[in-house]
Coordinates of C-alpha atoms and ligand atoms in Angstrom, one line a residue:
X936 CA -10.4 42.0 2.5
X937 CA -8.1 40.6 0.2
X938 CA -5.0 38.5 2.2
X939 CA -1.7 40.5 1.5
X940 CA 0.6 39.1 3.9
X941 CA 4.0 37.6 3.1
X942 CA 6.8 35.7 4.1
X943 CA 10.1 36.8 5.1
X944 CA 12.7 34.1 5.2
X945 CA 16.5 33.7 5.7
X946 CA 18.9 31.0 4.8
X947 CA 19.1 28.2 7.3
X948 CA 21.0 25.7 7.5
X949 CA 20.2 22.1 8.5
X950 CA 16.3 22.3 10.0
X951 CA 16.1 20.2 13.1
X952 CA 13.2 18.6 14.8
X953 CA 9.9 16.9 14.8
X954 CA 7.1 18.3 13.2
X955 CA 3.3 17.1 13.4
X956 CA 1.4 16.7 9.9
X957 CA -2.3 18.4 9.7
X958 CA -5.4 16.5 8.5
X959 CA -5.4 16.4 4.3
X960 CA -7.0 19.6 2.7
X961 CA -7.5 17.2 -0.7
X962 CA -9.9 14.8 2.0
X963 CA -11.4 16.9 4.4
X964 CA -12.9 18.6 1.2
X965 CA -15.3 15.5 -0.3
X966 CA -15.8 14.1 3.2
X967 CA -17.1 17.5 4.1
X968 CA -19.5 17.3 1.2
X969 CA -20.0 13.3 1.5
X970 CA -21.8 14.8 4.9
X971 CA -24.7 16.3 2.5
X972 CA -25.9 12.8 2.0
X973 CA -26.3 12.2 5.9
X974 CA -29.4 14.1 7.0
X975 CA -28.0 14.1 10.1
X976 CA -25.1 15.2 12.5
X977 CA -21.5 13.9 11.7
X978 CA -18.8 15.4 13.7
X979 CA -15.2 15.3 11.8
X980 CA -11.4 15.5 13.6
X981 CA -8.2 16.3 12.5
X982 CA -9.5 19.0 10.0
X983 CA -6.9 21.1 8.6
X984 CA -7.6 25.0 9.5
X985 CA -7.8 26.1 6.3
X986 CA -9.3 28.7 3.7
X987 CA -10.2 25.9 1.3
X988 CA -12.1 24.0 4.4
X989 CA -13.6 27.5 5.6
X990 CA -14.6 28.7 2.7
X991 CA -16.6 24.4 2.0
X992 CA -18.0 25.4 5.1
X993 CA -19.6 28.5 3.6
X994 CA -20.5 26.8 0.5
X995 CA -22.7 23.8 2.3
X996 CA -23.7 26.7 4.5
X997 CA -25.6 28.2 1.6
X998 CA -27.6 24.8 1.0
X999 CA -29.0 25.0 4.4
X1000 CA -26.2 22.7 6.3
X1001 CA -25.1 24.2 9.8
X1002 CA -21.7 24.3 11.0
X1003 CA -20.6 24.2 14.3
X1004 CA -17.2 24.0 15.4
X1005 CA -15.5 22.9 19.6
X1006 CA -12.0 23.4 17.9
X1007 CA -9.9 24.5 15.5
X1008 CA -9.8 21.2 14.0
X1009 CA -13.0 19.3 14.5
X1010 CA -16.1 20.8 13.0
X1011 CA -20.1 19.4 13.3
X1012 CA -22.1 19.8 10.3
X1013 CA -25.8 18.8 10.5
X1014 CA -27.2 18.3 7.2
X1015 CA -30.8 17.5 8.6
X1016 CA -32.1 20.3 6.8
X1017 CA -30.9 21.0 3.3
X1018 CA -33.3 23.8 1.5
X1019 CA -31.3 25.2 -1.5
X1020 CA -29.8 23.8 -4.5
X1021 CA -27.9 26.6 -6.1
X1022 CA -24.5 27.7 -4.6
X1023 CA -24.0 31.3 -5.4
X1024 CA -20.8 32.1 -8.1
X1025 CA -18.6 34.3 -5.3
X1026 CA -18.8 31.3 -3.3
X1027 CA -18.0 28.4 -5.7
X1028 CA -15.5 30.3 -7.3
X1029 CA -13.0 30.4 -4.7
X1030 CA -12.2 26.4 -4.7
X1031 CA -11.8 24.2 -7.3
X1032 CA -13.1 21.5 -4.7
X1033 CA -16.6 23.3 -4.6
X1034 CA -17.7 21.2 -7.6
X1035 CA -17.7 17.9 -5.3
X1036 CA -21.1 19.0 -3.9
X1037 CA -22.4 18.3 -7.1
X1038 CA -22.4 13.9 -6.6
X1039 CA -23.9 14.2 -3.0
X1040 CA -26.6 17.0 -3.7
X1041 CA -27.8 14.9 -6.7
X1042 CA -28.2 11.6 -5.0
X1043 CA -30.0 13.6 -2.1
X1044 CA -32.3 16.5 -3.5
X1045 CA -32.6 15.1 -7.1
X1046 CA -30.9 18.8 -8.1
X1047 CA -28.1 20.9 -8.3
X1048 CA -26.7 24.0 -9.7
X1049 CA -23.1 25.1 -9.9
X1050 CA -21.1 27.5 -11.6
X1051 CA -18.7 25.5 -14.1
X1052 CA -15.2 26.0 -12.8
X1053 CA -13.2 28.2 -14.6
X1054 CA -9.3 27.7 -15.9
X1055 CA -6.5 27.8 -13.2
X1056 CA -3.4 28.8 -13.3
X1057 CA -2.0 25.2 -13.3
X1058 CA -4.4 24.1 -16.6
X1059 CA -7.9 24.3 -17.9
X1060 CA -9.0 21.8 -15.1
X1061 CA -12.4 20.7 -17.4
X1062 CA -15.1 18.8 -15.6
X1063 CA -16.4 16.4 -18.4
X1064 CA -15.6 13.2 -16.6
X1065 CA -17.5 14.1 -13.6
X1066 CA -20.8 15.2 -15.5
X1067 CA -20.2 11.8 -18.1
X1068 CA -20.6 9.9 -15.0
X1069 CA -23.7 11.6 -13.5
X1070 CA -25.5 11.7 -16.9
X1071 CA -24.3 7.7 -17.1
X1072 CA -26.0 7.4 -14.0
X1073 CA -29.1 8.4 -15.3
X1074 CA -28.6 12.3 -14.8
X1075 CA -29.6 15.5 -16.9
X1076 CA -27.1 18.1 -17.7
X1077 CA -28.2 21.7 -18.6
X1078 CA -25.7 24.2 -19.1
X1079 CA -25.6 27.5 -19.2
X1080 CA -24.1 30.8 -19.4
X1081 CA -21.3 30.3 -16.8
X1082 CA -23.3 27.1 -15.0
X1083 CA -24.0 24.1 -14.7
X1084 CA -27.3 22.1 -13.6
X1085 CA -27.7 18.7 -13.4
X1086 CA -31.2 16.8 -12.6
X1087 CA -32.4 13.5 -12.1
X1088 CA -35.6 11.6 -11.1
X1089 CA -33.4 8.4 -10.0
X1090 CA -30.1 7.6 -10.3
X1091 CA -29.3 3.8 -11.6
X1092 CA -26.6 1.5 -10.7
X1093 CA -24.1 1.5 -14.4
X1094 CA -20.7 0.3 -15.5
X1095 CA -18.5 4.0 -15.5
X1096 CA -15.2 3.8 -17.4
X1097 CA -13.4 7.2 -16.9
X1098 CA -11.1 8.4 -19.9
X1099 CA -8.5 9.4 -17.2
X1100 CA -8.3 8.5 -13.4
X1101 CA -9.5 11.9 -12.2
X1102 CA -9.8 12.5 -8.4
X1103 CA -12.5 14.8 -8.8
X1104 CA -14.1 13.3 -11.2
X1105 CA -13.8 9.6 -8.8
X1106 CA -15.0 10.9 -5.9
X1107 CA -17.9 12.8 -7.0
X1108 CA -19.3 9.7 -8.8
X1109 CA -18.6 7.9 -6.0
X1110 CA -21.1 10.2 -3.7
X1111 CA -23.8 10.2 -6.7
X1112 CA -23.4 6.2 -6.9
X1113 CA -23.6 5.5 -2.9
X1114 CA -27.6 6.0 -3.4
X1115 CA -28.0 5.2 -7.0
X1116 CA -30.2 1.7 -7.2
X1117 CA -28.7 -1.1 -8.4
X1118 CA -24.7 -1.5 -8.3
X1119 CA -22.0 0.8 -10.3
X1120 CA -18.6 -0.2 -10.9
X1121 CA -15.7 2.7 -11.9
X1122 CA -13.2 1.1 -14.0
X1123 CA -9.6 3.0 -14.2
X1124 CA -11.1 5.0 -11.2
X1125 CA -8.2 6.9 -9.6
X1126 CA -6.7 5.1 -6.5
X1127 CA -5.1 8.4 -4.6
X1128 CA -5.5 7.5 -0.7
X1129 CA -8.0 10.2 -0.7
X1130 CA -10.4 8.4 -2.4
X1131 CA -10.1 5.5 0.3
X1132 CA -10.8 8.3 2.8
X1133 CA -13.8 8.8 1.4
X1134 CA -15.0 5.7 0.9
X1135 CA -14.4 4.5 4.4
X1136 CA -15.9 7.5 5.8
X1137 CA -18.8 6.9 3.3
X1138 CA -19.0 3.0 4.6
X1139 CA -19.2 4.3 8.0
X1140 CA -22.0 6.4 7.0
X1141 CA -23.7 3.1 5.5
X1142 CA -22.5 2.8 2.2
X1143 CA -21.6 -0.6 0.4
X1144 CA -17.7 0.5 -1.4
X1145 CA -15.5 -1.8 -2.0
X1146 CA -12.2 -1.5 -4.3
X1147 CA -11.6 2.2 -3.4
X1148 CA -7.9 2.3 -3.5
X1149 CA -7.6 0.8 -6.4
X1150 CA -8.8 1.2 -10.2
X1151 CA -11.9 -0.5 -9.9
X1152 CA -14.2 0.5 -7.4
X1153 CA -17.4 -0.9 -6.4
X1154 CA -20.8 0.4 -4.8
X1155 CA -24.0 -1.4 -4.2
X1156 CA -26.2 1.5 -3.6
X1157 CA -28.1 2.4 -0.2
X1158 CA -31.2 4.2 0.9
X1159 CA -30.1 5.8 4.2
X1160 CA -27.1 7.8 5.3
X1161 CA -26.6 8.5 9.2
X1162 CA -24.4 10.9 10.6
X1163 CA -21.2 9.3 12.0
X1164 CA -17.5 10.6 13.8
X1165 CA -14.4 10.3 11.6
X1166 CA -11.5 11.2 11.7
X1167 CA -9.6 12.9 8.7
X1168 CA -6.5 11.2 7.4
X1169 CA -3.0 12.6 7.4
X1170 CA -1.8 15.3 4.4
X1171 CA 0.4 13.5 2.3
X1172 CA 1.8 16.6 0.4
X1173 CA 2.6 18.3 3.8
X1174 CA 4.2 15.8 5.1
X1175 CA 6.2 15.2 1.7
X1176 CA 6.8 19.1 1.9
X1177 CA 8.5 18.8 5.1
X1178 CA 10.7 15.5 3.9
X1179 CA 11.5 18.2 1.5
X1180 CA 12.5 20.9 3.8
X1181 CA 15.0 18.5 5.7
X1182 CA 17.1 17.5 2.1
X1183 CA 17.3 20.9 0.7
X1184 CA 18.6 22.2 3.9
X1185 CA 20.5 19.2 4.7
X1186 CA 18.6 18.7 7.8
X1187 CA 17.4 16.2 10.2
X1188 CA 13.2 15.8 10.5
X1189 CA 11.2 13.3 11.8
X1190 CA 7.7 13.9 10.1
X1191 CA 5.1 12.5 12.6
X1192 CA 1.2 11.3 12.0
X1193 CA 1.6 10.5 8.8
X1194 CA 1.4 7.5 6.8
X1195 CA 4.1 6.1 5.6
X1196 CA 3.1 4.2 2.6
X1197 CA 1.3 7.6 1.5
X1198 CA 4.9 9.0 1.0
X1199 CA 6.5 6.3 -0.8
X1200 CA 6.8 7.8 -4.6
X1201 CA 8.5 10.8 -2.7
X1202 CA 10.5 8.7 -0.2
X1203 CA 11.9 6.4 -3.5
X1204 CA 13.1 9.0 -5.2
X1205 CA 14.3 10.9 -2.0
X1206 CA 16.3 7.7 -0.9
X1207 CA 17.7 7.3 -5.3
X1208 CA 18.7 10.9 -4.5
X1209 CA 21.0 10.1 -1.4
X1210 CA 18.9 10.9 1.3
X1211 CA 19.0 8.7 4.7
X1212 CA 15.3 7.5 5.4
X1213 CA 14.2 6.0 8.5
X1214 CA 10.2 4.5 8.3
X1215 CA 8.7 3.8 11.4
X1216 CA 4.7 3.2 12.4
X1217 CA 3.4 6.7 12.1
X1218 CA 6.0 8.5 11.5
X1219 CA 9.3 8.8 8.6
X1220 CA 12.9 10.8 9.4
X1221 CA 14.6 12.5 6.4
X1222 CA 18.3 12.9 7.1
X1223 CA 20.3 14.7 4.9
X1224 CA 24.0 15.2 5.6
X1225 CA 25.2 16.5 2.3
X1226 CA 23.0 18.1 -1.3
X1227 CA 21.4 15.8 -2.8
X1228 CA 21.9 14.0 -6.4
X1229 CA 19.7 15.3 -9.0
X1230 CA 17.4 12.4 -10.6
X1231 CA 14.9 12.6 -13.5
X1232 CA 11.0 12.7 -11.9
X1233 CA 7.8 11.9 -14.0
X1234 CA 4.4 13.3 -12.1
X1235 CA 1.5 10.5 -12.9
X1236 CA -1.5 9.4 -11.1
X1237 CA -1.0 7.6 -7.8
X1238 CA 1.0 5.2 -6.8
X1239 CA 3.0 7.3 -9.0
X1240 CA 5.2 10.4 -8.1
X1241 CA 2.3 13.1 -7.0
X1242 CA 2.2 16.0 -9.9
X1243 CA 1.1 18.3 -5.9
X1244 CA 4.8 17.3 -4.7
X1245 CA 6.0 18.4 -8.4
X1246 CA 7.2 22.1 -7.4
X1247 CA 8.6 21.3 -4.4
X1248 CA 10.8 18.4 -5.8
X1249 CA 11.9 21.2 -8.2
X1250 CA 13.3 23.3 -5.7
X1251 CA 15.4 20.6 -4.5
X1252 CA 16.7 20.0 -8.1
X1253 CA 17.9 23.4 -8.0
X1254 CA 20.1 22.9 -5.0
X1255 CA 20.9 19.0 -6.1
X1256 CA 24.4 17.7 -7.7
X1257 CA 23.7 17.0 -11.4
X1258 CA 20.9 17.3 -13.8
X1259 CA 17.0 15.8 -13.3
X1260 CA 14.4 16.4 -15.6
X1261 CA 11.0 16.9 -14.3
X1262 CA 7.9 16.1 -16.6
X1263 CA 4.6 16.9 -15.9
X1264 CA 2.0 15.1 -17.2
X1265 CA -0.6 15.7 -15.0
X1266 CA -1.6 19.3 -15.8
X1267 CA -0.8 20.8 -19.1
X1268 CA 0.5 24.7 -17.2
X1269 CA 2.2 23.6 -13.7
X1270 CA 5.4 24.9 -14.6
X1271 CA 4.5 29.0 -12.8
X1272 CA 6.8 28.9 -10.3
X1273 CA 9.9 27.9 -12.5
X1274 CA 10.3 31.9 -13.6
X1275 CA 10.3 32.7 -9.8
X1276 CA 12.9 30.2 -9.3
X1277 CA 15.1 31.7 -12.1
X1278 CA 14.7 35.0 -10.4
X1279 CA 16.5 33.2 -7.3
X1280 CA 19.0 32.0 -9.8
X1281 CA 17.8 28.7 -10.2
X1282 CA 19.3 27.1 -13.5
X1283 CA 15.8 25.7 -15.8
X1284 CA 14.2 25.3 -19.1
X1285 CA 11.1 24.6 -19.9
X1286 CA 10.3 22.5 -23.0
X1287 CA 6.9 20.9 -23.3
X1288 CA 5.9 18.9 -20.5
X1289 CA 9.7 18.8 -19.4
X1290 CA 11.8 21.2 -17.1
X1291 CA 15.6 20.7 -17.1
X1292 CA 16.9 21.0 -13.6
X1293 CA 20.3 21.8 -13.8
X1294 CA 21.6 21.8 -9.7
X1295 CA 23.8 24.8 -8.6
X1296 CA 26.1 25.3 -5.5
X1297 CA 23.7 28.3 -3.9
X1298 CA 20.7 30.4 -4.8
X1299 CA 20.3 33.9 -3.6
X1300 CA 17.2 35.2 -2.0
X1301 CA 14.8 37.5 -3.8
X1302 CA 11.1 39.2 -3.9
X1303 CA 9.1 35.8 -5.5
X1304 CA 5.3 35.7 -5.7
X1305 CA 3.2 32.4 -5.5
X1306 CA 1.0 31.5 -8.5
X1307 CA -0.5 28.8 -6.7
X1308 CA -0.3 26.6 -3.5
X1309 CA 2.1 24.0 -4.6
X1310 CA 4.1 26.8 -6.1
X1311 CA 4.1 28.7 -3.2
X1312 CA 5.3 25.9 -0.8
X1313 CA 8.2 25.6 -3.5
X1314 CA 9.7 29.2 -3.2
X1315 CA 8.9 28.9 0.6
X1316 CA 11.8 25.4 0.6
X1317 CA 13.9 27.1 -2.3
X1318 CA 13.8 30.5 0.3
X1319 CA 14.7 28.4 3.2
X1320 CA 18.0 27.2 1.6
X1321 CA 19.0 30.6 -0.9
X1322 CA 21.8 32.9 0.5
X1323 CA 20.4 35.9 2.1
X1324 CA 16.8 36.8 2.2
X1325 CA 13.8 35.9 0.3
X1326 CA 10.5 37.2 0.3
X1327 CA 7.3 35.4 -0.8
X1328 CA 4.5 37.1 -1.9
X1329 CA 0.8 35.9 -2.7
X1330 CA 0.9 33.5 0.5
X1331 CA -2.9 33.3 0.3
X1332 CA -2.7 30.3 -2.1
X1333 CA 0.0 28.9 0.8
X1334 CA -2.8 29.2 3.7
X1335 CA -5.5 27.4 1.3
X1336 CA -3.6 24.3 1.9
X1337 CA -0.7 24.7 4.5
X1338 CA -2.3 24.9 8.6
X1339 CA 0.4 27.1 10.2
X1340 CA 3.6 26.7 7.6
X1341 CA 5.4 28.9 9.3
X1342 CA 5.2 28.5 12.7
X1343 CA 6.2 24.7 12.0
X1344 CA 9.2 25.7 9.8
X1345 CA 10.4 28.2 12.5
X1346 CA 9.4 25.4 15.4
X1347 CA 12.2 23.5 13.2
X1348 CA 14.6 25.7 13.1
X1349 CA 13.5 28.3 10.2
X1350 CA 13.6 31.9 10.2
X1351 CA 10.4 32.7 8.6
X1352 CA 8.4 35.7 9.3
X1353 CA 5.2 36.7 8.4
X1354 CA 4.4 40.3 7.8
X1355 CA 0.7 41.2 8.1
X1356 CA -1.4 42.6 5.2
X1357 CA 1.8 45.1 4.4
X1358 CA 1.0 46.8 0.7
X1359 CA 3.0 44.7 -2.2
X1360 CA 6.1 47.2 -3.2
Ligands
LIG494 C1 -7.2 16.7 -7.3 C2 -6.5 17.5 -6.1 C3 -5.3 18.2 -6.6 C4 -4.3 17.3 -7.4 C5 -5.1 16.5 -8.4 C6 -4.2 15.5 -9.1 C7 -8.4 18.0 -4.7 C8 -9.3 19.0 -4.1 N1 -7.5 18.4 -5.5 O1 -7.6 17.7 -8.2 O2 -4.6 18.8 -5.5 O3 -3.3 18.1 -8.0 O4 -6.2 15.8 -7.9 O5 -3.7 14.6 -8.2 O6 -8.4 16.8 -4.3 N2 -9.6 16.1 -16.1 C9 -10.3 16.1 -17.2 N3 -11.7 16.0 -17.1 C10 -12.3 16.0 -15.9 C11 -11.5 16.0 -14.7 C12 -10.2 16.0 -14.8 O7 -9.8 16.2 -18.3 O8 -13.6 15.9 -15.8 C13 -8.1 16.2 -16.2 C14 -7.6 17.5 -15.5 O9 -7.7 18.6 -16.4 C15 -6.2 17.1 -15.2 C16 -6.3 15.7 -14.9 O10 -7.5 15.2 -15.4 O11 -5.3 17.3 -16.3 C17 -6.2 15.4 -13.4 O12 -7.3 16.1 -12.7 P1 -8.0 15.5 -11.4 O13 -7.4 14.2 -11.0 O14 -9.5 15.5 -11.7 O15 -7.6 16.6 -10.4 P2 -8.6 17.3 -9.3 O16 -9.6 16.3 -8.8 O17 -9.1 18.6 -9.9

């Protein structure tokens, strides 16, 4: 049945406390499919209970893979036995993240057939980078009405040049090239920490990566895969979600398990804004004893300012002292929750790429629906500091990629309810 619960919040002032970042959604979801190419058992920690990791689990389910789980966040997937090669549409359709199946199921069963993503709310989202590197590898493509199948007999070691750093497009060449023969190289290969993830958790496996991390990556292909233990890295965008929580409310968190360096586009412009920022080891505290100063913010590919931290910088802007001008240039549509932020009496226009920000004193709480995750975690901050009461609607998309939101906001400080499955009004 369809999720309908949503968030009731009131104004709070000045959150308080330490919070405990999950494992990352954006690695747990290729790691889980890097396990295809393992044959064996691999057991994974610190994975983030989530519909997007749930629903993986379903998806390498159907291929024959079983899942076992001790905890909430440590799952066992032995891919000894892997029997199908066609994930069904109602499966594939609910994550975007599905289509990185498609690099480990060709290097191990030669085959695969998907259902070509569709548009998403934040931009068409096209896959031609990805399938440009299988076919470069020595892969077929077929499409079809709605799918996608790509074949090979062997995959071949090749120099891969993508067009545009795309995550997706790095990491599921990355799984195809682990067991192609010969050695690949990915030139302008994106170098989000997610792709390291992979990569040392592919290493571990036995693969031969270096460079992951950087723009040109590496692999001298391998024949075997074993099953291994890892351990999923922190989720940069939560914990940059909760940095976020502390300035708009002008509070005081200390945002542990994390990685620090992961944070630092966010914890620059956070620190030009007037924010006090302690770093330590594992852990960063965001101090904020007054509103912060609005500052321009350009979204590129990492190390630059992360386009998934892009709504929830907004919401700060609305609240900040000045004017900042956000442009996207990631995706071409991630501009859905600016509407919902007007309708809390946030000050924006869009033109283009570019939202002017202009800061105000206060906004006031009203009904707001999430269009997508990012978007959702932005009306959840904006609700926290708005006068009166907001309600967020559409928190599905929140629970794709937040583990528990609100019980760490109210653990904080926040009072944030969630109402169960009650009918929108
Ligand atoms: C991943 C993240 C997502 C994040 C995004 C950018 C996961 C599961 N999701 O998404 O949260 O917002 O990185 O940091 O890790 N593009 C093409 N052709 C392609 C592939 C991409 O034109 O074949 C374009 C996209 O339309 C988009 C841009 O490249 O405009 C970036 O997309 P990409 O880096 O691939 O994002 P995802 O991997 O889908």
């Amino acid at each position: 049945m369809e999720n309908k619960d949503f968030f009731i919040i009131k104004k709070c002032d000045g959150l308080r406390g330490e919070v405990s970042v999950s494992g990352c959604k954006n690695a747990a979801l290729p790691i889980m499919a890097a396990t295809i190419l393992s044959g064996g058992k691999t057991t994974l920690k610190n994975v983030p209970d989530l519909t997007d990791v749930r629903n993986m689990c379903e998806i390498l389910g159907c291929f024959g893979a079983k899942i076992t789980s001790t905890n909430k966040n440590e799952i066992t997937i032995d891919t000894e036995k892997i029997y199908h090669t066609i994930a069904p549409y109602d499966l594939t359709c609910k994550l975007r993240g599905s289509f990185l199946v498609m690099g480990p199921m060709l290097a191990r069963m030669k085959k695969v057939r998907l259902s070509l993503p569709g548009g998403c709310p934040i931009g068409a989202r096209p896959v031609d980078l990805h399938l440009k590197g299988f076919a470069a590898l020595g892969a077929t493509i077929t499409k079809g009405s709605g799918f996608v199948e790509v074949k090979c007999d062997e995959l071949i070691g090749t120099k891969i040049y993508l067009d545009f750093p795309s995550v997706g497009a790095t990491e599921n060449i990355l799984m195809a090239a682990v067991a192609a023969k010969g050695k690949t190289t990915i030139e302008n290969a994106a170098a989000e920490p997610e792709i390291a993830d992979l990569a040392n958790f592919l290493n571990k496996m036995g693969a031969k990566i270096s460079g992951a991390g950087t723009d040109t990556i590496t692999i001298q292909g391998v024949e075997k895969f074993k099953g291994v233990k890892y351990s999923i890295m922190p989720d940069r965008i939560e914990a940059g979600t909760f940095m976020i929580a502390s300035a708009i409310t002008t509070g005081d968190i200390v945002i542990k398990d994390i990685v620090p360096e992961h944070v630092k586009p966010l914890t620059a412009k956070l620190l030009e804004m007037g924010a006090d920022i302690e770093i330590n080891a594992n852990s960063i505290r965001v101090c904020a004893q007054r509103p912060c100063s609005a500052k321009d913010v350009k979204t590129l590919p990492f190390p630059g300012f992360p386009t998934d931290m892009q709504a929830q910088m907004m919401s700060l802007l609305t609240l900040s002292k000045g004017t900042g001008i956000v442009t996207e240039t990631i995706f071409e549509n991630r501009f859905m929750h600016v509407g919902e932020l007007c309708r809390m009496g946030a000050q924006i226009k869009v033109e283009g790429h570019c939202a002017i920000v202009e800061g105000k004193r206060s906004l006031s709480g009203a009904k707001v629906s999430a269009s997508d995750l990012r978007a959702g975690a932005a009306l959840v901050l904006a609700g926290l500091a708005a006068k009166g009461e907001t309600q967020v609607y559409d928190i599905r998309h929140i629970d794709r990629g937040y583990e528990n939101l609100d019980v760490k906001l109210q653990n904080l400080g926040a009072v944030i309810e969630r109402i169960e499955r009650a009918p929108l009004q």
